[in-house]
């Protein structure tokens, strides 16, 4: 894999340098004091000290773990260099250093700085480097623990940059006091008194001032909204399918705003089986009131379904917003939806999307957990890791219930009312309760939890004002569109490398997109380490025990329907992500199922996910029962025969049944033909009795039967050629579509450059 080394410090999480502020902002906002979905430590000892070889589910999980470790020791952290893969541009290596690493850059010549700043950089070498493996896990590859400076005592650690965070309860209190006309100094006095001392506040006066004055949107809202509405009017002229709605009687009513272009609406028709409503931008320390509706496309990339400006956070306003979005999507509500953990949003979702499975983003829940249990985490250093394992490490409901009860008892949290309220809502955020529902996260190992903020990362951030929102929005949409086109081209033109001689792998490589096939391939290769043992056989259904070699303590149960070739695994990966798991594939291996049954290929993950559905006779305006034309009769029979053959070939049992039925059908057809010929012969006998002869009739029947068999063989050959031609036409159609869209994008760029 080719690497690109970039430095100096990576700015503001994973966002590109163009949209970042400074290297000191490494852990600004909610990430600074919370775990990102799934810490996923692979060490058996729940020690909180990092060591080389320790694994994490994501880069974000590694950074938050190191920040927690830094808080206990008394230093702050920031991001340094990173490496990108030239293959897909993703970050595959990250260096996290002590905040006193390196030395402050000096001005050129004798130029004096505008203001004197304390020299905090002393060349400290303490650092942690994590690299992404092919499995998607992040591993500590280098660790330096020694510092060349004194560490900060516990009563001062809250002043360090990466440990300062304005928590949810503090935000609410600040909003209330600010609305009453109180300034930053007065607000801090109240916070210090309510917290029992400045050490317990968790942030500084500067942070409080930034939060109170951070709403650049509020200052520029009036003039900025005019820019937004001018854009809407221009788009309606250019795009007839463009939709927007404003809550209230006028554009200046102060209500929420929603818009979606024709591409976003079209995206929903293809990939609207699950939706993410991402409102986390409005909850960070700068309160940007921007919220997109997103999902996943056929490459596992974020795809846009519409955007909103949240200027009113009441329940009725969110209900209006969701109803407006549903109206834009022709009234089709999603089967599942993921949102922030927010009481008002939860009520609005229940009102508008009553039939949808509602999930809270685990990332936002765990952020609140850290705020609510900060004292307990300080008193019990191992509680954070054990809480993570209880949430993300349990795979069944019973396992979670047992782990939760033992955790509360061990750390004396049984009377914690907030934890009890979260337990009551466990069906909305604990993974063990949600795996039976499709949420589309096929590539979950490449990102943290529900990928909140993923679509507009690098474009919408704390420094984005309403004046530049539309410009950044268009840049993000164009960038995502280019990435999808690139993935389409790679899928069509770069065949994946097969790792096994399995016919199933070859079959999947021709159906899935390249990214999804890689995920399937990982599962297929893993079956070598997962033997399947038959433990129950009831004839039509068998039950297998599947476990990783050497890890007999975590078995999986797979129920397999022999006739229908359908399997249900206790891990429920297929139900959750739409990709079949290694445990079912292990059962297919021992039952000699060489190809994957068609019902395990979700169209949304295939390379033809965006192609139009096949038109039926009604769509073409043709009569459904046209029996007077031989060509129509032939076409109808071919269509029915193809369906019959596909279903009959799925298993040995259905093949036998189908073959016997074909023989019986052939006999009936021959008898019907004989009757037809007999009737015709009788008519001739009545007209010319002297010329009738039964021997001649038998010969004629044999001759016609032979001719029919020959014609059937010819028709079968033509049918195969026709199917190959249709497949080639679909491939060519998709290639042409990609080229046309690429040309349009280039023309748009050229016209923009000229203007």
XYZ file of C-alpha atoms in Angstrom:
755
model
C 0.000 0.000 0.000
C 1.381 3.368 -0.996
C 1.557 5.924 1.757
C 1.604 9.678 1.804
C 3.186 11.291 4.841
C 1.644 14.606 5.734
C 2.791 17.037 8.387
C 2.894 19.044 10.527
C -0.092 18.487 12.791
C -3.369 17.158 11.427
C -5.934 19.812 12.120
C -9.264 19.485 13.916
C -9.903 15.747 13.923
C -10.003 14.192 10.427
C -11.010 17.312 8.539
C -8.923 18.584 5.631
C -6.553 21.464 6.342
C -8.707 23.889 4.373
C -11.425 23.750 6.968
C -9.379 23.494 10.134
C -8.375 26.088 12.620
C -5.241 25.067 14.486
C -3.456 22.012 15.740
C -4.470 22.919 19.271
C -8.119 22.179 18.389
C -7.463 18.470 18.311
C -10.088 17.561 20.843
C -12.379 20.560 20.782
C -16.059 19.836 21.117
C -17.762 16.619 22.120
C -14.894 14.350 21.227
C -12.744 15.794 23.931
C -14.299 14.011 26.809
C -16.139 11.036 25.482
C -15.551 7.699 23.927
C -16.384 7.308 20.262
C -18.608 4.352 19.491
C -16.813 1.201 20.443
C -13.536 1.317 22.289
C -13.087 -2.298 21.414
C -9.948 -3.125 23.409
C -8.712 -6.567 22.501
C -6.618 -7.119 25.624
C -7.956 -9.538 28.208
C -6.691 -7.439 31.135
C -8.802 -4.266 31.451
C -5.724 -2.145 32.200
C -5.993 1.506 31.281
C -2.297 1.925 30.453
C -1.572 1.789 26.703
C 0.908 -0.715 25.309
C 2.174 -1.646 21.870
C -0.140 -4.070 20.093
C -3.301 -2.804 21.815
C -6.193 -2.677 19.331
C -9.149 -0.325 18.875
C -12.261 -0.326 16.732
C -11.483 3.091 15.241
C -8.944 5.901 15.207
C -11.322 8.054 17.248
C -11.544 5.354 19.931
C -7.734 5.248 20.150
C -7.473 9.020 20.526
C -10.128 9.242 23.222
C -8.501 6.369 25.119
C -5.127 8.152 25.029
C -6.765 11.390 26.155
C -8.319 9.604 29.135
C -4.905 8.164 29.975
C -3.362 11.655 29.668
C -5.935 13.117 32.053
C -5.044 10.593 34.750
C -1.306 11.283 34.379
C -1.589 15.070 34.042
C -0.828 16.122 30.467
C -2.766 17.210 27.375
C -2.612 15.729 23.883
C -2.877 16.892 20.282
C -2.660 15.347 16.838
C 0.565 15.394 14.876
C 1.450 13.802 11.532
C -0.711 11.279 9.733
C -0.448 9.044 6.684
C -2.962 8.680 3.880
C -3.377 5.817 1.477
C -2.870 6.945 -2.118
C -5.312 4.250 -3.094
C -8.438 5.783 -1.568
C -7.160 8.823 0.367
C -8.234 7.489 3.763
C -6.096 8.024 6.866
C -4.300 4.808 7.827
C -1.820 6.061 10.428
C -2.077 8.727 13.128
C 0.489 10.105 15.576
C -0.832 11.581 18.843
C 1.670 13.527 20.922
C 2.001 15.386 24.201
C 0.897 19.013 23.935
C 4.459 20.081 24.808
C 5.993 18.226 21.855
C 8.230 20.199 19.470
C 9.138 23.862 19.736
C 7.220 27.052 18.998
C 7.955 28.535 15.575
C 9.682 31.922 15.712
C 9.029 34.851 13.389
C 11.481 35.662 10.630
C 14.237 38.141 11.369
C 13.653 40.512 14.251
C 9.899 40.627 13.846
C 8.330 40.774 17.288
C 5.093 38.928 17.973
C 2.000 41.062 18.464
C 1.551 39.643 21.941
C 3.750 37.662 24.279
C 2.763 34.030 24.672
C 4.010 31.513 27.200
C 6.480 29.071 25.706
C 4.712 25.735 26.254
C 6.650 23.622 23.725
C 9.708 21.955 25.262
C 10.386 19.143 22.775
C 8.628 16.394 24.750
C 8.904 12.988 23.010
C 5.874 11.323 24.638
C 3.563 9.988 21.932
C 1.319 7.181 20.717
C 1.120 6.078 17.073
C -1.736 3.927 15.778
C -1.945 2.208 12.384
C -4.914 0.735 10.579
C -4.589 -2.941 9.663
C -6.273 -4.690 6.746
C -8.890 -5.988 9.187
C -10.040 -2.411 9.835
C -8.713 -2.421 13.416
C -6.322 0.276 14.683
C -3.224 -0.975 16.514
C -0.664 0.892 18.643
C 2.564 0.558 16.639
C 4.721 2.942 18.676
C 4.510 4.213 22.241
C 6.749 6.614 24.201
C 5.652 7.187 27.809
C 8.521 9.344 29.153
C 8.031 13.130 29.457
C 10.790 15.731 29.792
C 8.667 18.094 31.896
C 6.643 18.029 35.087
C 3.110 16.704 34.869
C 0.100 18.725 35.978
C -1.478 17.840 39.348
C -5.078 16.549 39.378
C -6.529 19.850 40.629
C -5.120 21.690 37.586
C -5.638 19.114 34.830
C -9.038 20.562 33.879
C -7.237 23.638 32.496
C -5.388 21.634 29.831
C -6.694 22.015 26.298
C -7.778 18.464 25.486
C -9.594 18.053 28.819
C -11.720 21.204 28.642
C -15.302 20.646 27.612
C -18.575 22.510 28.098
C -20.902 19.700 29.180
C -24.606 19.408 28.450
C -25.857 20.555 31.891
C -23.377 23.465 31.806
C -24.618 24.508 28.351
C -28.197 24.584 29.587
C -27.258 26.732 32.589
C -25.170 29.104 30.440
C -28.057 29.514 27.975
C -30.425 30.366 30.819
C -28.076 32.879 32.449
C -27.156 34.456 29.103
C -30.831 34.893 28.255
C -31.223 36.713 31.589
C -28.538 39.193 30.504
C -25.624 37.876 32.557
C -22.071 38.209 31.190
C -19.299 35.602 31.051
C -17.789 36.618 34.408
C -21.131 36.352 36.191
C -21.905 33.038 34.498
C -18.558 31.590 35.576
C -19.189 32.727 39.165
C -22.474 30.833 39.196
C -20.879 27.744 37.618
C -18.047 27.729 40.164
C -20.515 28.027 43.034
C -22.832 25.334 41.647
C -19.929 22.962 40.924
C -18.321 23.350 44.330
C -15.130 24.993 43.078
C -13.384 25.994 39.869
C -11.646 22.608 39.694
C -15.009 20.934 39.147
C -16.287 23.207 36.366
C -14.368 21.353 33.631
C -13.538 24.375 31.464
C -12.199 27.913 31.666
C -13.697 31.370 31.369
C -12.385 31.589 27.801
C -14.344 28.456 26.899
C -17.434 29.981 28.468
C -16.946 33.179 26.451
C -16.451 31.172 23.246
C -19.666 29.289 23.903
C -21.652 32.438 24.661
C -20.286 34.337 21.663
C -19.849 31.264 19.478
C -23.151 31.729 17.740
C -21.829 33.669 14.784
C -24.988 32.451 13.154
C -27.153 34.497 15.481
C -25.240 37.674 14.631
C -25.339 37.167 10.872
C -28.638 35.329 10.607
C -30.715 38.074 8.979
C -28.377 38.925 6.104
C -27.195 35.328 5.765
C -30.684 33.933 5.295
C -31.135 36.142 2.249
C -28.142 34.352 0.679
C -29.752 30.998 1.438
C -33.116 31.910 -0.067
C -31.467 33.431 -3.147
C -29.778 30.063 -3.620
C -33.123 28.252 -3.273
C -34.724 30.424 -5.952
C -31.807 29.941 -8.314
C -31.891 26.178 -7.803
C -35.615 25.983 -8.510
C -34.931 27.589 -11.902
C -32.059 25.213 -12.675
C -33.486 22.049 -11.078
C -37.263 21.493 -11.503
C -37.133 18.799 -8.818
C -35.600 21.076 -6.180
C -37.708 21.212 -3.007
C -37.551 23.584 -0.055
C -39.874 24.520 2.775
C -39.863 27.206 5.485
C -41.653 26.848 8.791
C -44.009 29.740 9.488
C -45.698 32.346 7.360
C -42.584 33.985 5.913
C -38.863 33.575 5.310
C -38.128 35.711 8.390
C -40.400 33.772 10.752
C -37.455 32.240 12.616
C -38.674 28.697 11.964
C -36.763 25.708 10.610
C -35.766 25.452 6.950
C -35.496 22.291 4.820
C -34.267 21.698 1.281
C -33.447 18.787 -1.019
C -32.399 18.785 -4.665
C -33.561 16.233 -7.221
C -30.426 14.111 -6.732
C -31.069 13.845 -2.982
C -34.663 12.781 -3.643
C -33.489 10.267 -6.245
C -30.894 8.934 -3.791
C -33.672 8.147 -1.355
C -35.541 6.039 -3.940
C -32.470 3.796 -4.222
C -31.052 3.811 -0.689
C -33.879 4.936 1.597
C -34.049 1.688 3.582
C -32.313 3.437 6.475
C -31.804 7.130 7.334
C -29.487 9.093 9.636
C -30.657 12.476 10.914
C -27.403 14.141 11.953
C -28.057 17.102 14.264
C -24.781 16.931 16.221
C -23.500 20.145 14.630
C -26.048 22.082 16.672
C -24.915 20.467 19.956
C -21.190 21.162 19.797
C -19.598 24.100 21.606
C -20.214 26.495 18.688
C -23.865 25.522 18.058
C -23.978 25.465 14.240
C -27.707 24.904 13.457
C -27.142 22.582 10.505
C -28.540 19.052 10.157
C -28.392 16.747 7.106
C -30.463 13.638 6.357
C -28.065 10.961 5.098
C -27.812 7.255 4.344
C -25.440 4.777 2.656
C -25.001 4.223 -1.079
C -24.084 0.940 -2.802
C -20.376 1.480 -2.059
C -20.970 1.994 1.677
C -20.321 5.738 1.291
C -22.496 8.442 2.871
C -25.254 9.688 0.564
C -27.412 12.798 1.028
C -31.232 12.856 1.362
C -31.672 16.548 2.240
C -30.547 19.273 4.658
C -32.063 21.500 7.330
C -31.294 24.678 9.241
C -32.575 24.228 12.787
C -33.502 27.698 14.008
C -36.219 26.471 16.362
C -35.646 23.420 18.581
C -39.186 22.908 19.872
C -40.962 19.577 19.433
C -43.493 21.085 17.023
C -40.669 22.463 14.856
C -38.974 19.077 14.620
C -42.325 17.502 13.755
C -42.735 20.078 10.990
C -39.204 19.326 9.755
C -39.730 15.560 9.602
C -43.103 15.978 7.904
C -41.554 18.332 5.323
C -38.803 15.824 4.633
C -41.334 13.003 4.234
C -43.346 15.201 1.848
C -40.255 15.767 -0.294
C -39.727 11.996 -0.376
C -43.281 11.413 -1.697
C -44.551 10.312 1.698
C -42.291 7.253 1.933
C -41.046 6.916 5.514
C -37.863 4.909 6.272
C -37.930 1.470 7.944
C -35.188 2.600 10.354
C -33.782 5.953 11.450
C -30.789 6.987 13.569
C -30.715 10.283 15.475
C -28.958 11.954 18.391
C -30.028 11.060 21.896
C -32.400 13.969 22.392
C -35.767 13.911 24.172
C -37.425 16.369 21.764
C -36.144 14.615 18.632
C -37.256 11.286 20.057
C -40.799 12.581 20.556
C -40.898 14.053 17.025
C -39.658 10.803 15.466
C -42.295 8.848 17.375
C -44.978 11.216 16.072
C -43.972 11.299 12.380
C -42.149 7.989 11.847
C -44.206 5.804 14.156
C -43.544 2.677 12.083
C -39.757 3.141 11.892
C -37.201 1.492 14.165
C -35.596 4.407 16.032
C -31.980 4.155 17.153
C -29.912 6.622 19.181
C -26.391 7.211 17.950
C -24.242 5.364 20.484
C -21.542 8.011 20.119
C -23.808 10.751 21.467
C -25.114 8.481 24.228
C -21.600 7.641 25.402
C -20.697 11.331 25.354
C -23.540 11.968 27.774
C -22.504 8.940 29.828
C -19.099 10.496 30.340
C -20.664 13.772 31.441
C -23.119 12.151 33.842
C -20.658 9.660 35.336
C -17.527 11.814 35.380
C -17.205 11.535 39.176
C -17.618 7.765 39.079
C -15.054 7.465 36.292
C -12.547 9.461 38.344
C -13.195 7.329 41.431
C -13.074 4.020 39.525
C -10.486 4.129 36.674
C -11.607 0.750 35.260
C -15.281 1.733 34.990
C -14.913 3.406 31.563
C -13.507 0.331 29.859
C -15.955 -2.053 31.531
C -18.892 0.170 30.604
C -17.710 0.143 26.976
C -17.441 -3.631 26.980
C -20.904 -3.957 28.488
C -22.416 -1.801 25.734
C -20.428 -2.850 22.666
C -18.940 -6.191 23.672
C -22.148 -8.084 24.470
C -23.824 -9.813 21.519
C -27.046 -11.159 23.020
C -29.758 -9.593 25.144
C -29.190 -12.063 27.990
C -25.451 -11.387 27.956
C -26.043 -7.625 28.141
C -28.590 -7.927 30.976
C -26.204 -10.003 33.067
C -23.270 -7.671 32.369
C -25.327 -4.541 33.147
C -26.591 -5.871 36.474
C -23.139 -6.983 37.594
C -21.633 -3.622 36.534
C -24.122 -1.592 38.598
C -23.588 -3.772 41.636
C -19.785 -3.769 41.383
C -19.566 0.038 41.200
C -22.544 0.823 43.455
C -24.599 2.530 40.717
C -27.905 0.759 41.314
C -29.580 3.942 42.593
C -28.400 6.181 39.761
C -31.639 7.556 38.295
C -30.112 8.662 34.989
C -28.627 5.220 34.354
C -32.034 3.719 35.131
C -33.658 6.001 32.540
C -31.079 4.937 29.960
C -31.687 1.302 30.819
C -35.403 1.821 30.242
C -34.552 3.101 26.735
C -31.987 0.349 26.048
C -33.894 -0.902 22.960
C -32.928 2.377 21.253
C -29.141 2.322 21.777
C -27.770 -1.012 23.004
C -26.484 -2.925 19.915
C -27.716 -6.282 21.225
C -31.305 -5.042 20.896
C -30.847 -3.513 17.435
C -29.096 -6.199 15.404
C -32.364 -7.610 14.049
C -32.983 -4.376 12.077
C -31.244 -3.149 8.931
C -29.166 0.007 9.515
C -26.920 -0.385 6.483
C -23.554 -0.236 8.218
C -21.792 -2.817 6.088
C -18.400 -1.140 6.503
C -18.758 -0.441 10.209
C -15.146 -1.439 10.917
C -13.960 1.565 8.907
C -15.782 4.182 10.940
C -17.022 4.750 14.451
C -20.563 3.759 15.329
C -23.167 5.529 13.205
C -20.722 7.862 11.443
C -22.361 11.063 12.682
C -20.924 14.135 10.895
C -19.473 11.924 8.165
C -21.017 13.455 5.013
C -19.984 17.082 5.643
C -16.769 16.429 7.579
C -14.222 18.977 6.462
C -16.827 21.378 5.059
C -19.178 22.348 7.894
C -17.465 23.076 11.205
C -17.268 25.583 14.032
C -15.883 28.345 11.793
C -18.573 27.992 9.122
C -20.878 31.013 9.002
C -24.233 31.166 7.307
C -22.706 33.314 4.542
C -20.440 30.478 3.371
C -22.772 27.593 4.226
C -24.166 27.154 0.716
C -20.713 27.334 -0.848
C -19.415 24.630 1.516
C -22.585 22.596 0.981
C -22.059 22.567 -2.802
C -18.385 21.656 -2.408
C -19.269 18.715 -0.162
C -21.970 17.436 -2.550
C -19.609 17.707 -5.547
C -16.822 15.923 -3.649
C -19.102 13.068 -2.587
C -20.412 12.766 -6.142
C -16.874 12.482 -7.511
C -16.030 9.787 -4.969
C -19.074 7.759 -5.992
C -18.157 8.092 -9.687
C -14.618 6.958 -8.902
C -15.935 3.938 -7.008
C -18.294 3.132 -9.911
C -15.385 3.195 -12.343
C -13.223 1.011 -10.117
C -16.055 -1.475 -9.702
C -16.549 -1.758 -13.475
C -12.951 -1.601 -14.652
C -10.771 -3.035 -11.862
C -11.676 -6.653 -11.065
C -10.911 -7.596 -7.455
C -8.224 -10.135 -6.594
C -9.813 -13.441 -5.596
C -8.294 -15.137 -2.550
C -9.985 -18.554 -2.756
C -11.057 -20.996 -5.499
C -14.624 -20.796 -4.185
C -17.333 -20.361 -6.867
C -19.168 -18.253 -4.292
C -16.347 -15.701 -4.210
C -16.320 -15.495 -8.019
C -20.108 -15.081 -8.025
C -20.019 -12.293 -5.434
C -17.209 -10.442 -7.241
C -19.463 -10.076 -10.288
C -22.487 -8.836 -8.316
C -21.317 -6.686 -5.402
C -19.625 -3.309 -5.713
C -15.906 -3.385 -5.058
C -16.085 -2.025 -1.482
C -18.906 -4.332 -0.431
C -17.215 -7.323 -2.045
C -14.112 -6.672 0.077
C -16.240 -6.916 3.208
C -17.855 -10.128 1.950
C -14.424 -11.496 1.024
C -13.162 -10.880 4.578
C -16.043 -12.936 5.937
C -15.466 -15.711 3.381
C -11.738 -16.005 4.121
C -12.419 -16.130 7.874
C -14.462 -19.334 7.623
C -11.203 -21.312 7.561
C -10.879 -20.567 11.286
C -14.569 -21.184 12.056
C -15.568 -24.865 11.986
C -19.309 -25.632 11.966
C -20.630 -28.569 13.992
C -24.103 -30.056 13.536
C -25.861 -30.212 16.916
C -29.500 -30.728 15.890
C -31.182 -32.103 12.772
C -34.966 -32.056 12.482
C -35.161 -32.864 8.786
C -36.042 -29.603 7.068
C -34.101 -27.465 9.589
C -30.670 -28.030 11.085
C -28.842 -26.198 13.860
C -25.075 -25.711 13.813
C -22.610 -24.537 16.420
C -19.967 -22.235 14.898
C -16.989 -21.017 16.916
C -13.540 -19.693 16.201
C -10.805 -22.272 16.589
C -9.242 -21.816 20.019
C -12.103 -19.606 21.320
C -14.714 -22.163 22.293
C -16.146 -19.817 24.933
C -17.934 -17.625 22.289
C -20.014 -19.961 20.125
C -22.571 -18.820 17.527
C -25.760 -20.661 16.678
C -26.883 -20.968 13.048
C -30.299 -22.361 12.088
C -30.321 -23.594 8.492
C -33.411 -24.327 6.371
C -32.215 -27.003 3.974
C -35.030 -26.650 1.427
C -35.100 -22.857 1.157
C -31.357 -22.388 1.698
C -32.025 -19.762 4.366
C -29.951 -19.404 7.526
C -30.341 -17.355 10.702
C -27.237 -16.613 12.792
C -27.243 -15.461 16.392
C -24.856 -12.607 15.491
C -27.546 -11.189 13.115
C -24.949 -9.499 10.921
C -26.987 -9.995 7.746
C -30.100 -8.480 9.310
C -28.120 -5.476 10.579
C -25.797 -4.745 7.639
C -27.074 -6.753 4.664
C -23.795 -8.699 4.333
C -23.781 -12.399 5.133
C -21.592 -13.378 8.105
C -18.741 -15.855 8.314
C -20.795 -18.142 10.552
C -23.493 -18.769 7.907
C -20.794 -19.131 5.256
C -19.153 -21.791 7.431
C -22.446 -23.706 7.459
C -22.745 -23.346 3.678
C -19.279 -24.821 3.435
C -20.109 -28.016 5.334
C -23.441 -28.405 3.492
C -21.727 -28.096 0.071
C -23.609 -24.923 -0.866
C -21.189 -23.677 -3.527
C -22.988 -20.489 -4.624
C -24.757 -17.854 -2.592
C -28.584 -18.009 -2.822
C -30.064 -14.975 -4.561
C -31.932 -13.746 -1.467
C -28.576 -12.979 0.189
C -27.734 -10.343 -2.423
C -29.406 -7.095 -1.387
C -29.827 -5.007 -4.534
C -28.695 -1.876 -2.655
C -25.179 -3.355 -2.303
C -24.841 -4.492 -5.920
C -23.187 -2.692 -8.829
C -26.601 -2.238 -10.478
C -28.225 -0.628 -7.423
C -28.881 2.598 -9.326
C -30.162 0.946 -12.515
C -33.882 1.241 -13.268
C -36.110 -1.733 -12.457
C -37.136 -3.923 -15.380
C -40.349 -2.711 -17.055
C -43.286 -5.085 -17.040
C -45.985 -5.468 -19.662
C -48.279 -2.932 -18.009
C -45.540 -0.301 -17.991
C -45.022 -0.889 -21.692
C -48.750 -0.605 -22.401
C -48.947 -4.126 -23.862
C -51.884 -6.514 -23.361
C -51.124 -9.008 -20.610
C -52.844 -12.010 -22.254
C -51.960 -11.675 -25.905
C -52.371 -15.287 -27.052
C -53.049 -14.650 -30.727
C -49.389 -13.959 -31.531
C -46.914 -16.847 -31.573
C -44.148 -14.427 -30.628
C -46.121 -13.220 -27.601
C -46.817 -16.798 -26.510
C -43.137 -17.653 -26.881
C -42.063 -14.567 -24.868
C -44.539 -15.296 -22.059
C -43.405 -18.909 -21.773
C -39.731 -17.920 -21.779
C -40.322 -15.407 -18.985
C -42.138 -17.965 -16.842
C -39.533 -20.636 -17.618
C -36.651 -18.403 -16.534
C -38.319 -17.728 -13.167
C -39.018 -21.446 -12.775
C -35.435 -22.456 -13.582
C -33.955 -19.877 -11.182
C -36.078 -21.093 -8.282
C -35.616 -24.760 -9.153
C -31.810 -24.537 -9.286
C -31.341 -23.070 -5.793
C -30.897 -26.470 -4.108
C -30.695 -30.189 -4.863
C -34.182 -30.845 -3.478
C -35.880 -28.081 -5.457
C -33.944 -29.200 -8.550
C -35.332 -32.746 -8.258
C -38.865 -31.472 -7.755
C -38.524 -29.071 -10.684
C -37.131 -31.783 -12.980
C -39.954 -34.201 -12.183
C -42.476 -31.437 -12.780
C -40.848 -30.661 -16.140
C -41.111 -34.295 -17.238
C -44.768 -34.336 -16.224
C -45.371 -31.047 -18.025
C -43.650 -32.396 -21.156
C -45.969 -35.413 -21.169
C -49.010 -33.156 -20.820
C -47.802 -30.904 -23.628
C -47.205 -33.926 -25.872
C -50.696 -35.239 -25.082
C -52.216 -31.851 -25.839
C -50.322 -31.700 -29.117
C -51.521 -35.191 -29.969
C -55.112 -34.198 -29.289
C -54.698 -31.132 -31.465
C -53.291 -33.257 -34.277
C -56.049 -35.839 -33.765
C -58.737 -33.220 -34.066
C -57.152 -31.874 -37.226
C -56.889 -35.407 -38.650
C -60.533 -36.192 -37.839
C -61.565 -33.074 -39.670
C -59.571 -34.245 -42.671
C -61.100 -37.740 -42.423
C -64.575 -36.268 -42.563
C -63.597 -34.370 -45.683
C -61.554 -37.210 -47.310
C -62.219 -40.509 -45.471
C -60.383 -42.632 -47.987
C -57.032 -40.876 -47.352
C -56.853 -41.289 -43.508
C -54.193 -43.570 -42.103
C -53.227 -44.050 -38.419
C -49.684 -45.107 -39.299
C -49.075 -41.858 -41.108
C -50.400 -39.967 -38.057
C -47.917 -41.652 -35.708
C -45.052 -40.890 -38.047
C -46.206 -37.312 -38.322
C -46.383 -36.994 -34.520
C -42.861 -38.379 -34.141
C -41.594 -36.018 -36.799
C -43.252 -32.988 -35.161
C -41.969 -34.041 -31.733
C -38.437 -34.265 -33.065
C -38.785 -30.876 -34.713
C -40.133 -29.420 -31.472
C -37.175 -30.734 -29.494
C -34.778 -29.245 -32.041
C -36.632 -25.925 -31.912
C -36.494 -25.963 -28.103
C -32.722 -26.432 -28.177
C -32.359 -23.573 -30.646
C -34.604 -21.368 -28.502
C -32.556 -22.201 -25.400
C -29.364 -21.193 -27.175
C -30.967 -17.950 -28.339
C -32.255 -17.324 -24.807
C -28.764 -17.639 -23.344
C -27.365 -15.304 -25.972
C -30.164 -12.843 -25.303
C -29.484 -12.848 -21.564
C -25.781 -12.257 -22.199
C -26.652 -9.378 -24.526
C -28.952 -7.813 -21.904
C -26.224 -8.106 -19.288
C -23.671 -6.500 -21.615
C -26.142 -3.723 -22.440
C -26.604 -2.981 -18.718
C -22.831 -2.807 -18.259
C -22.464 -0.474 -21.245
C -25.389 1.639 -20.064
C -23.782 2.105 -16.652
C -20.404 2.977 -18.210
C -22.020 5.549 -20.499
C -23.921 7.019 -17.553
C -20.687 7.399 -15.580
C -18.965 9.091 -18.529
C -21.884 11.465 -19.150
C -22.057 12.499 -15.506
C -18.285 13.005 -15.445
C -18.487 15.196 -18.566
C -21.288 17.264 -17.002
C -19.195 17.778 -13.894
C -16.180 18.889 -15.967
C -18.335 21.278 -18.016
C -19.751 22.747 -14.819
C -16.227 23.274 -13.510
C -15.114 24.915 -16.756
C -18.106 27.248 -16.764
C -17.417 28.122 -13.135
C -13.760 28.826 -13.899
C -14.683 31.093 -16.834
C -17.194 33.018 -14.746
